[in-house]
PDB file of C-alpha atoms in Angstrom:
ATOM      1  CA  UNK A   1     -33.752 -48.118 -97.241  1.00  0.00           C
ATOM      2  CA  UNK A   2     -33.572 -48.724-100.639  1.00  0.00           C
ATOM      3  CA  UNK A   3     -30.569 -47.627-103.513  1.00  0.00           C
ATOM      4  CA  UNK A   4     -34.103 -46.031-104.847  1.00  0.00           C
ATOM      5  CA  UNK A   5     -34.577 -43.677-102.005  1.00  0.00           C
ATOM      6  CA  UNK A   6     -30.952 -42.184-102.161  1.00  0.00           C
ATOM      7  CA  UNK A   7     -29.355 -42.643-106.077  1.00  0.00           C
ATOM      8  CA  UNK A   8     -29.103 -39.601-108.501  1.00  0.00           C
ATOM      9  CA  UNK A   9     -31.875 -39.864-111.190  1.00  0.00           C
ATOM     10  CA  UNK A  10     -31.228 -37.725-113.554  1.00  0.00           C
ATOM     11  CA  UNK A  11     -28.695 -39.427-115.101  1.00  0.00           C
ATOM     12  CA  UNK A  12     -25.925 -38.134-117.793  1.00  0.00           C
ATOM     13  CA  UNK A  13     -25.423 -40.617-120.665  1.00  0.00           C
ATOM     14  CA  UNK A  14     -23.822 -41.174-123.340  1.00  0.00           C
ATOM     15  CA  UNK A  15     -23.011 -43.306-126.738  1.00  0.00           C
ATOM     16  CA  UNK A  16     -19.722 -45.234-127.421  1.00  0.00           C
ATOM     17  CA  UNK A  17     -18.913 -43.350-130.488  1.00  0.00           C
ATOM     18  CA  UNK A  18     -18.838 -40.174-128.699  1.00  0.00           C
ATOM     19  CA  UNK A  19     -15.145 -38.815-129.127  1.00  0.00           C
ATOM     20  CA  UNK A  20     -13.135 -38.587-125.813  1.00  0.00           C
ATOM     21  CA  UNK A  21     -12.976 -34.788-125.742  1.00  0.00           C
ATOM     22  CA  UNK A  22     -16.726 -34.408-125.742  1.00  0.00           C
ATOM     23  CA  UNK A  23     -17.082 -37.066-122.428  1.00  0.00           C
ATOM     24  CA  UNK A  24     -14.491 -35.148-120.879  1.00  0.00           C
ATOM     25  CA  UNK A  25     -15.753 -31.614-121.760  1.00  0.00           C
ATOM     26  CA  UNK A  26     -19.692 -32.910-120.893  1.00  0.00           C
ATOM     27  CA  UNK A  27     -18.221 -34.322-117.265  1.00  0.00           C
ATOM     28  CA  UNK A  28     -16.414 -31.134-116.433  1.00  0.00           C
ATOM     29  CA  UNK A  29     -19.937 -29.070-117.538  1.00  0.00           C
ATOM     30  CA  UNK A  30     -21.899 -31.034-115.539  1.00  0.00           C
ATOM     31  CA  UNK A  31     -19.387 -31.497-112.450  1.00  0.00           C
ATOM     32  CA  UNK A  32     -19.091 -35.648-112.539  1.00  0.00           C
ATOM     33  CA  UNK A  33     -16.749 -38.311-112.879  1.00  0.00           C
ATOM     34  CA  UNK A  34     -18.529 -40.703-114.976  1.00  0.00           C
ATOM     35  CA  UNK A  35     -20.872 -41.493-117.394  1.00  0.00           C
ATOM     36  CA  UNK A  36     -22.957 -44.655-118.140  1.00  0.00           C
ATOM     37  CA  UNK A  37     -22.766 -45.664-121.691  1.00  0.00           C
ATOM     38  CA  UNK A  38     -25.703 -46.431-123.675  1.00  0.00           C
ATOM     39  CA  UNK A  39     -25.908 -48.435-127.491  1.00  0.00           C
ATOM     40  CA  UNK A  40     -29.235 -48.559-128.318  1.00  0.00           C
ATOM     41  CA  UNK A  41     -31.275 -48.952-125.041  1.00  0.00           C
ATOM     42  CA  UNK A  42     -28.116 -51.578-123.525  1.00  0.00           C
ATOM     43  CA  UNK A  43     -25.785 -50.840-120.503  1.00  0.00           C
ATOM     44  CA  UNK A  44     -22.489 -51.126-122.622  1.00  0.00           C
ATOM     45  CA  UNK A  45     -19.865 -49.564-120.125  1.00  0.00           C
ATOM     46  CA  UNK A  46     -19.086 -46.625-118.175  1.00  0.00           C
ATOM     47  CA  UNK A  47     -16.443 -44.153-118.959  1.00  0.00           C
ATOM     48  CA  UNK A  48     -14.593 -42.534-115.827  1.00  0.00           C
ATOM     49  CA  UNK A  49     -12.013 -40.126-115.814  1.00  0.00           C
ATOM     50  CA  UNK A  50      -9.998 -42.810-114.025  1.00  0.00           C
ATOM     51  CA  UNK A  51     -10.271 -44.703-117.618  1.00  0.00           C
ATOM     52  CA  UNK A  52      -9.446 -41.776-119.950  1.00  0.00           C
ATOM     53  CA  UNK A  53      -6.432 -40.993-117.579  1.00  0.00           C
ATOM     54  CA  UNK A  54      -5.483 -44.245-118.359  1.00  0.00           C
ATOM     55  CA  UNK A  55      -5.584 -44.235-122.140  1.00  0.00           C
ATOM     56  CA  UNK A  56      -4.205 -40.795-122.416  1.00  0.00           C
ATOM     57  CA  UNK A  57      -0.382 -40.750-123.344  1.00  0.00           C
ATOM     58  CA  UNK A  58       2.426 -40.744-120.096  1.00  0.00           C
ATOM     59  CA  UNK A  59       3.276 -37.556-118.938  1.00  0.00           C
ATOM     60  CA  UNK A  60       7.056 -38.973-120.314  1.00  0.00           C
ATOM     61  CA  UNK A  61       5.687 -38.770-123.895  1.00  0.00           C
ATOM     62  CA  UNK A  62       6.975 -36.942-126.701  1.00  0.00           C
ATOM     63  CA  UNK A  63       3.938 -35.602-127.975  1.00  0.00           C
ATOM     64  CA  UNK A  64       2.590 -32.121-128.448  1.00  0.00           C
ATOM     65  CA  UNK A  65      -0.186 -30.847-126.753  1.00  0.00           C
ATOM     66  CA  UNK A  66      -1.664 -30.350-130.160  1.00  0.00           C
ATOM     67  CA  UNK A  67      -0.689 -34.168-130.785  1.00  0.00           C
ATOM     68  CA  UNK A  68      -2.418 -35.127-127.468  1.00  0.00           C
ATOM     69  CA  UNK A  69      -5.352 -33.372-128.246  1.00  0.00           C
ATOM     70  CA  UNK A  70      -5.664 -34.470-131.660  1.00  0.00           C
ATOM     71  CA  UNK A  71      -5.592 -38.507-130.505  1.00  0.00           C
ATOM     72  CA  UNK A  72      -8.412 -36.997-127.827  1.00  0.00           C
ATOM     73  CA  UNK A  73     -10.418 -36.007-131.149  1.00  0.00           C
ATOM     74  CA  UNK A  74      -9.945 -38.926-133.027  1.00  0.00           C
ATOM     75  CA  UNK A  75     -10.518 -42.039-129.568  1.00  0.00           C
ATOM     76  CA  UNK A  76     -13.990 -43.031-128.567  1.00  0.00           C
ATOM     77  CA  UNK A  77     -15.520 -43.601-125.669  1.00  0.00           C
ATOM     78  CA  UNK A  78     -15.833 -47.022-126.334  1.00  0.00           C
ATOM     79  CA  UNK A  79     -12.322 -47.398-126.626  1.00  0.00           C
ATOM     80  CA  UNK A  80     -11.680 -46.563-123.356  1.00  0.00           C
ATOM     81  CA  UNK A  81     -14.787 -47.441-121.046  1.00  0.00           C
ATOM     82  CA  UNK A  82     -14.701 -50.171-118.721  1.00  0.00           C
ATOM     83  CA  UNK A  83     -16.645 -52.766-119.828  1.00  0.00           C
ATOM     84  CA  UNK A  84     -17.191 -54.787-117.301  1.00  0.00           C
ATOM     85  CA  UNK A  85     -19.620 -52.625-115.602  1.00  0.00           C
ATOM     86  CA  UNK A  86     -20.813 -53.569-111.832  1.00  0.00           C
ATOM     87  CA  UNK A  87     -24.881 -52.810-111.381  1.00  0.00           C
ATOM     88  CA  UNK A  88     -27.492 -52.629-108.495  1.00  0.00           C
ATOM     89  CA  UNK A  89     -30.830 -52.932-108.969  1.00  0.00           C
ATOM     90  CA  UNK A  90     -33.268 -50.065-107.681  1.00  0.00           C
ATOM     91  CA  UNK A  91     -34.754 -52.504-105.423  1.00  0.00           C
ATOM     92  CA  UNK A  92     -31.517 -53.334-103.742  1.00  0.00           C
ATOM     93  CA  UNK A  93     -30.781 -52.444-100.129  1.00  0.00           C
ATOM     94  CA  UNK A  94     -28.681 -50.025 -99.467  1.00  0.00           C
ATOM     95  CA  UNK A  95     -26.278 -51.683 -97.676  1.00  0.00           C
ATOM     96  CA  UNK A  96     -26.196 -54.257-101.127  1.00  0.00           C
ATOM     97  CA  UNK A  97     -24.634 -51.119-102.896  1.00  0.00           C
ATOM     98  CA  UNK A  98     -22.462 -50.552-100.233  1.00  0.00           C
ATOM     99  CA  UNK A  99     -21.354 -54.091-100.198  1.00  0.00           C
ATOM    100  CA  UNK A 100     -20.906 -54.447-103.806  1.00  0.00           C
ATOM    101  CA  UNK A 101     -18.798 -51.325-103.810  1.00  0.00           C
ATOM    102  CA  UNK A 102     -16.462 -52.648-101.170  1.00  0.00           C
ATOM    103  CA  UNK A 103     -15.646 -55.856-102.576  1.00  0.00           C
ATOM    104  CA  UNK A 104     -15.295 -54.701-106.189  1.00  0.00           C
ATOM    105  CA  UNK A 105     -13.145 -51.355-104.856  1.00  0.00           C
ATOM    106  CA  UNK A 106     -15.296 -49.266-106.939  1.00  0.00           C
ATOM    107  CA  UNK A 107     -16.714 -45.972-106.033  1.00  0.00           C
ATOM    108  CA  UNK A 108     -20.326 -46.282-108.455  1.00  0.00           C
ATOM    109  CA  UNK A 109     -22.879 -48.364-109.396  1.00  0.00           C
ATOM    110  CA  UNK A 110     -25.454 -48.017-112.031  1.00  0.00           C
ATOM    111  CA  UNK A 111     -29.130 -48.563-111.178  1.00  0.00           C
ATOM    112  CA  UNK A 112     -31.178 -50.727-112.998  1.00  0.00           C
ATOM    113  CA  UNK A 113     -34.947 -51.208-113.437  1.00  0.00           C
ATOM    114  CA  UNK A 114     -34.435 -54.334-115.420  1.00  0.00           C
ATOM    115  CA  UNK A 115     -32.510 -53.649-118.691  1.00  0.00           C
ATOM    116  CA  UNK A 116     -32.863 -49.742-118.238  1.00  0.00           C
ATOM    117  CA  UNK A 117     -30.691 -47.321-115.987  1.00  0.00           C
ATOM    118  CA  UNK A 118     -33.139 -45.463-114.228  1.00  0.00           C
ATOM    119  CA  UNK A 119     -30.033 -43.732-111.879  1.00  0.00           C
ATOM    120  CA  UNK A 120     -26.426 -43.813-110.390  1.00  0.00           C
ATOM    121  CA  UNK A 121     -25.323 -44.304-106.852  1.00  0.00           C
ATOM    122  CA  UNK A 122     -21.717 -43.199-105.422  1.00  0.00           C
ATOM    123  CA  UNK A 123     -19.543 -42.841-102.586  1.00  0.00           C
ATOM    124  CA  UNK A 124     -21.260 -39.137-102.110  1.00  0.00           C
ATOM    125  CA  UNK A 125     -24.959 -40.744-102.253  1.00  0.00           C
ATOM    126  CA  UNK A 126     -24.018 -43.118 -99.702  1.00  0.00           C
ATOM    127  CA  UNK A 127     -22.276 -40.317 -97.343  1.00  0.00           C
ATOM    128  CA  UNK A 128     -25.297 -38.217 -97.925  1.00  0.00           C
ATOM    129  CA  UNK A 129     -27.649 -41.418 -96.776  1.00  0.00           C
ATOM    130  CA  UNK A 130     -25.771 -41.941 -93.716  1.00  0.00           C
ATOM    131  CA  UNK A 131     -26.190 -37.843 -93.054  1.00  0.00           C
ATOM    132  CA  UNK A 132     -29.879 -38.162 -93.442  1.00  0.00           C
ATOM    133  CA  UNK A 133     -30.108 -41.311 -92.116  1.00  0.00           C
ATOM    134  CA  UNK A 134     -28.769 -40.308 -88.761  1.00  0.00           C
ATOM    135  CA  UNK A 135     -30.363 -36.900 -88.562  1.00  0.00           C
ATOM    136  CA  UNK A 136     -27.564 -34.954 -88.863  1.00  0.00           C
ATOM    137  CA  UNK A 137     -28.827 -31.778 -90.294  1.00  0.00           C
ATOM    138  CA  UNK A 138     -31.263 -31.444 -87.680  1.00  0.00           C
ATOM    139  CA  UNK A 139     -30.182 -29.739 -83.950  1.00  0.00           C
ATOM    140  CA  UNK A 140     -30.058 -32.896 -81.165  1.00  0.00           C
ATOM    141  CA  UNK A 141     -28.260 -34.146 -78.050  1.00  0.00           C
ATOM    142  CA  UNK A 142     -26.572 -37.351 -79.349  1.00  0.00           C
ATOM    143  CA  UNK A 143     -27.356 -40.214 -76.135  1.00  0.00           C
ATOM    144  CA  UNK A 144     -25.241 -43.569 -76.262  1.00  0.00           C
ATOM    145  CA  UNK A 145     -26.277 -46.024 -74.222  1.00  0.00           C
ATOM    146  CA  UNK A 146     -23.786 -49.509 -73.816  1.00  0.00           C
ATOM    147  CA  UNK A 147     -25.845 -52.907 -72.938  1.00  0.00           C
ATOM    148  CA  UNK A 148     -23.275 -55.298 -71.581  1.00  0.00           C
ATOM    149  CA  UNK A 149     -25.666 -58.360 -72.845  1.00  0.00           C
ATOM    150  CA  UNK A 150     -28.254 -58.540 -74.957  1.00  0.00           C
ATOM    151  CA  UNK A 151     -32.031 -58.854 -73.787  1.00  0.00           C
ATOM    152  CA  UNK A 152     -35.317 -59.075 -75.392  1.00  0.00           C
ATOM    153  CA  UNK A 153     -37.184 -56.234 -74.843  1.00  0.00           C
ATOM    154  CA  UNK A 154     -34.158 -53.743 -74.213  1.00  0.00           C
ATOM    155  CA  UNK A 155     -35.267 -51.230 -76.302  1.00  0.00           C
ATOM    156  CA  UNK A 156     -39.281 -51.325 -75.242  1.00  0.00           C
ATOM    157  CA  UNK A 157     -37.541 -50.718 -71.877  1.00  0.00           C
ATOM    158  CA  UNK A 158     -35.852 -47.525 -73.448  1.00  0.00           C
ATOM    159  CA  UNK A 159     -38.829 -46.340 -75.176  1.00  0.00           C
ATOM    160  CA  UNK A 160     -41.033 -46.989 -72.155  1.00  0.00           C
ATOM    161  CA  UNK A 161     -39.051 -44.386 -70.162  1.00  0.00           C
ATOM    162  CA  UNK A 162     -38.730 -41.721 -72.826  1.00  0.00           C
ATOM    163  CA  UNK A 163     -42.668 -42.120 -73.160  1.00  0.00           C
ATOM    164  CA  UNK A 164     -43.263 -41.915 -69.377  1.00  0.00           C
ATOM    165  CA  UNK A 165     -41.039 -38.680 -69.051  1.00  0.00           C
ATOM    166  CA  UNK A 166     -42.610 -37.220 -72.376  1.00  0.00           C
ATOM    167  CA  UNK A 167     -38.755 -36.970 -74.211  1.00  0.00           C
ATOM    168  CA  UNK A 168     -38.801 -37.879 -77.803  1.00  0.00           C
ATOM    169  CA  UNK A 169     -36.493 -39.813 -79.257  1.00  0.00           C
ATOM    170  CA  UNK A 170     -35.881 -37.896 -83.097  1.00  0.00           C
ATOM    171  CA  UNK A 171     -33.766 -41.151 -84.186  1.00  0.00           C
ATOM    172  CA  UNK A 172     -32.721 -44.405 -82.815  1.00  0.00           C
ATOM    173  CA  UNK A 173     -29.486 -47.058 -84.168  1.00  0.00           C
ATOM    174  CA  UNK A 174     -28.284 -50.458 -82.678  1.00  0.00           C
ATOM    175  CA  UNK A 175     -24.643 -51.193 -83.329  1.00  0.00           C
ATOM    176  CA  UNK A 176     -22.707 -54.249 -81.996  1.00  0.00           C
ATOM    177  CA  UNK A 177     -18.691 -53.678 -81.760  1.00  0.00           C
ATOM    178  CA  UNK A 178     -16.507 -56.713 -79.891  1.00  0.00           C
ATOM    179  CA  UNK A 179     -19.792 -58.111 -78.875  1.00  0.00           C
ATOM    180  CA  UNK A 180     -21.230 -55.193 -76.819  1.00  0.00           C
ATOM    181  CA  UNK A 181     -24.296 -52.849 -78.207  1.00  0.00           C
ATOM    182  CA  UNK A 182     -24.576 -49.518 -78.699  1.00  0.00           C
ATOM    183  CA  UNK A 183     -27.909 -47.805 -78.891  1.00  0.00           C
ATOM    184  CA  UNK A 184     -27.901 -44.190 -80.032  1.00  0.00           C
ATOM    185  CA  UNK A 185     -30.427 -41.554 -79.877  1.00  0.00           C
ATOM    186  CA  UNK A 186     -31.257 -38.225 -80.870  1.00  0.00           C
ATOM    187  CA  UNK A 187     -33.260 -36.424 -78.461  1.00  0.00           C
ATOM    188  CA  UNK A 188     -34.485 -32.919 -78.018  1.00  0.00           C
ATOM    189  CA  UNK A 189     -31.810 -30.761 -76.581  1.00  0.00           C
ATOM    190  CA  UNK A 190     -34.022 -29.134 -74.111  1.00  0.00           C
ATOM    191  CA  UNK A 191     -34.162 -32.649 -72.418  1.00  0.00           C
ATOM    192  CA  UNK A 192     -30.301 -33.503 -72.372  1.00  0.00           C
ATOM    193  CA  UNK A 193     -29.674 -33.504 -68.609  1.00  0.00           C
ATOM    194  CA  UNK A 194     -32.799 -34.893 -67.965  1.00  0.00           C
ATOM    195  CA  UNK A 195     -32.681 -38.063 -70.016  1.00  0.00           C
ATOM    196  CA  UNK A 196     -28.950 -38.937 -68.894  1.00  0.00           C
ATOM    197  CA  UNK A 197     -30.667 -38.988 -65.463  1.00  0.00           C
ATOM    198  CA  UNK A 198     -33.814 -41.079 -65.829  1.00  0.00           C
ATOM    199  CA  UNK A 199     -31.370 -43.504 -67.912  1.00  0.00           C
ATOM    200  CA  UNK A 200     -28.934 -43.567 -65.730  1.00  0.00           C
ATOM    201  CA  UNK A 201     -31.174 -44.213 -62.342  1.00  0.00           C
ATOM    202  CA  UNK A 202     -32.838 -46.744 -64.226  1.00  0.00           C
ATOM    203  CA  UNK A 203     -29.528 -48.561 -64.445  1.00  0.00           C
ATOM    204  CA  UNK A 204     -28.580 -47.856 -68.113  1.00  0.00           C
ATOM    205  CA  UNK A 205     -24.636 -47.194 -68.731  1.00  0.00           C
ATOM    206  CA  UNK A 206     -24.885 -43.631 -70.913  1.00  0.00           C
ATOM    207  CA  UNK A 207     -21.323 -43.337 -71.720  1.00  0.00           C
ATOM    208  CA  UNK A 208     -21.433 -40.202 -73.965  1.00  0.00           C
ATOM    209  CA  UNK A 209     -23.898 -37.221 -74.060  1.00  0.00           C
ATOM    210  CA  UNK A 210     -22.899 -34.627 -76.414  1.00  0.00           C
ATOM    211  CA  UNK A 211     -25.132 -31.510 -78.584  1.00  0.00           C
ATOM    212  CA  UNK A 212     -24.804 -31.756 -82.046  1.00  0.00           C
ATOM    213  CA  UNK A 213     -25.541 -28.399 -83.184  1.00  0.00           C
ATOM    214  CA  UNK A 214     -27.494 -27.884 -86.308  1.00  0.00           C
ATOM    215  CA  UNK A 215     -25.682 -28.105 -89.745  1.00  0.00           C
ATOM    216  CA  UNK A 216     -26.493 -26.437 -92.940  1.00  0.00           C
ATOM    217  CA  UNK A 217     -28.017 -29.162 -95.391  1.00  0.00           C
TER     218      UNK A 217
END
């Protein structure tokens, strides 16, 4: 899975000279919480509303609303941006995004194609891979099954009975917590009962069986 497959593309940008008031107002009109800004062709910064929050006066200050708003008109965007501006390349892994957001505590990345941004991943883009990822939109029993040690061949075994029985798995994910695996599938719900039982006589801990009911995408 690549940032590729799951990053916005059409991307909002805009210039450091651009006056504060216009980032904000072009933000709220197009419902986001930051823009990439572009000199020239060049990834300069991004502007958040994080980083105009923190330029705008204390809620202790003395100044007008008319004052505050007239500071708004005269700052630029490239007074405020941050300009040390984390990136992923479109060719990334997801989970590279992921990992770059978690150790820089940052909620964004811009995507790159080289020198040009070609997108923007977030927080939400990653949520909505993990939805899609694990089928969640689509109707399902939800089948864990908990292998004490790992084996080669584990999940041939698996498949080999879900072929033999004619169930089909819809999606299939290997975790490891505190050294024990997890494998989860999705499987038809017409074939819930039936599955725990071949599983289970053929010596297969199934801990959890639940229907996850189909959700609006």
């Amino acid at each position: 899975m690549s940032v590729a497959d799951y990053m916005t593309k059409k991307v909002i940008t805009i210039s450091p000279d651009t006056k504060i008031n216009v980032a904000i107002n072009t933000m709220k009109d197009n419902a986001i919480h930051r823009l990439p800004v572009i000199d020239g062709n060049q990834l300069v910064g991004l502007v958040t509303e994080s980083s105009i929050s923190e330029a705008s006066p204390s809620k202790a200050t003395s100044l007008s609303i008319y004052e505050v708003n007239y500071l708004f008109n005269k700052m630029t965007v490239g007074e405020v941006m941050v300009k040390d501006v984390k990136t992923v390349a479109q060719t990334a892994q997801l989970e590279d995004a992921i990992y770059q957001m978690r150790q820089n505590n940052i909620g964004v990345l811009p995507v790159m194609d080289g020198a040009d941004v070609v997108g923007i991943i977030t927080n939400n883009d990653i949520l909505n891979a993990f939805l899609d990822i694990t089928d969640y939109y689509k109707e399902a029993t939800v089948v864990q099954i908990f292998i004490k040690k790992d084996r080669t061949g584990v999940i041939g075994e698996i498949g080999t009975l879900m072929a033999e029985h004619a169930f089909n798995i819809q999606t299939l994910m290997v975790t490891r917590n505190l050294g024990e695996i997890m494998i989860e599938m999705h499987v038809d719900r017409a074939d819930r009962d039936a599955v725990n039982t071949v599983l289970t006589e053929a010596g297969f801990e199934v801990r959890f069986v639940i229907d996850q009911p189909e959700h609006p995408a």
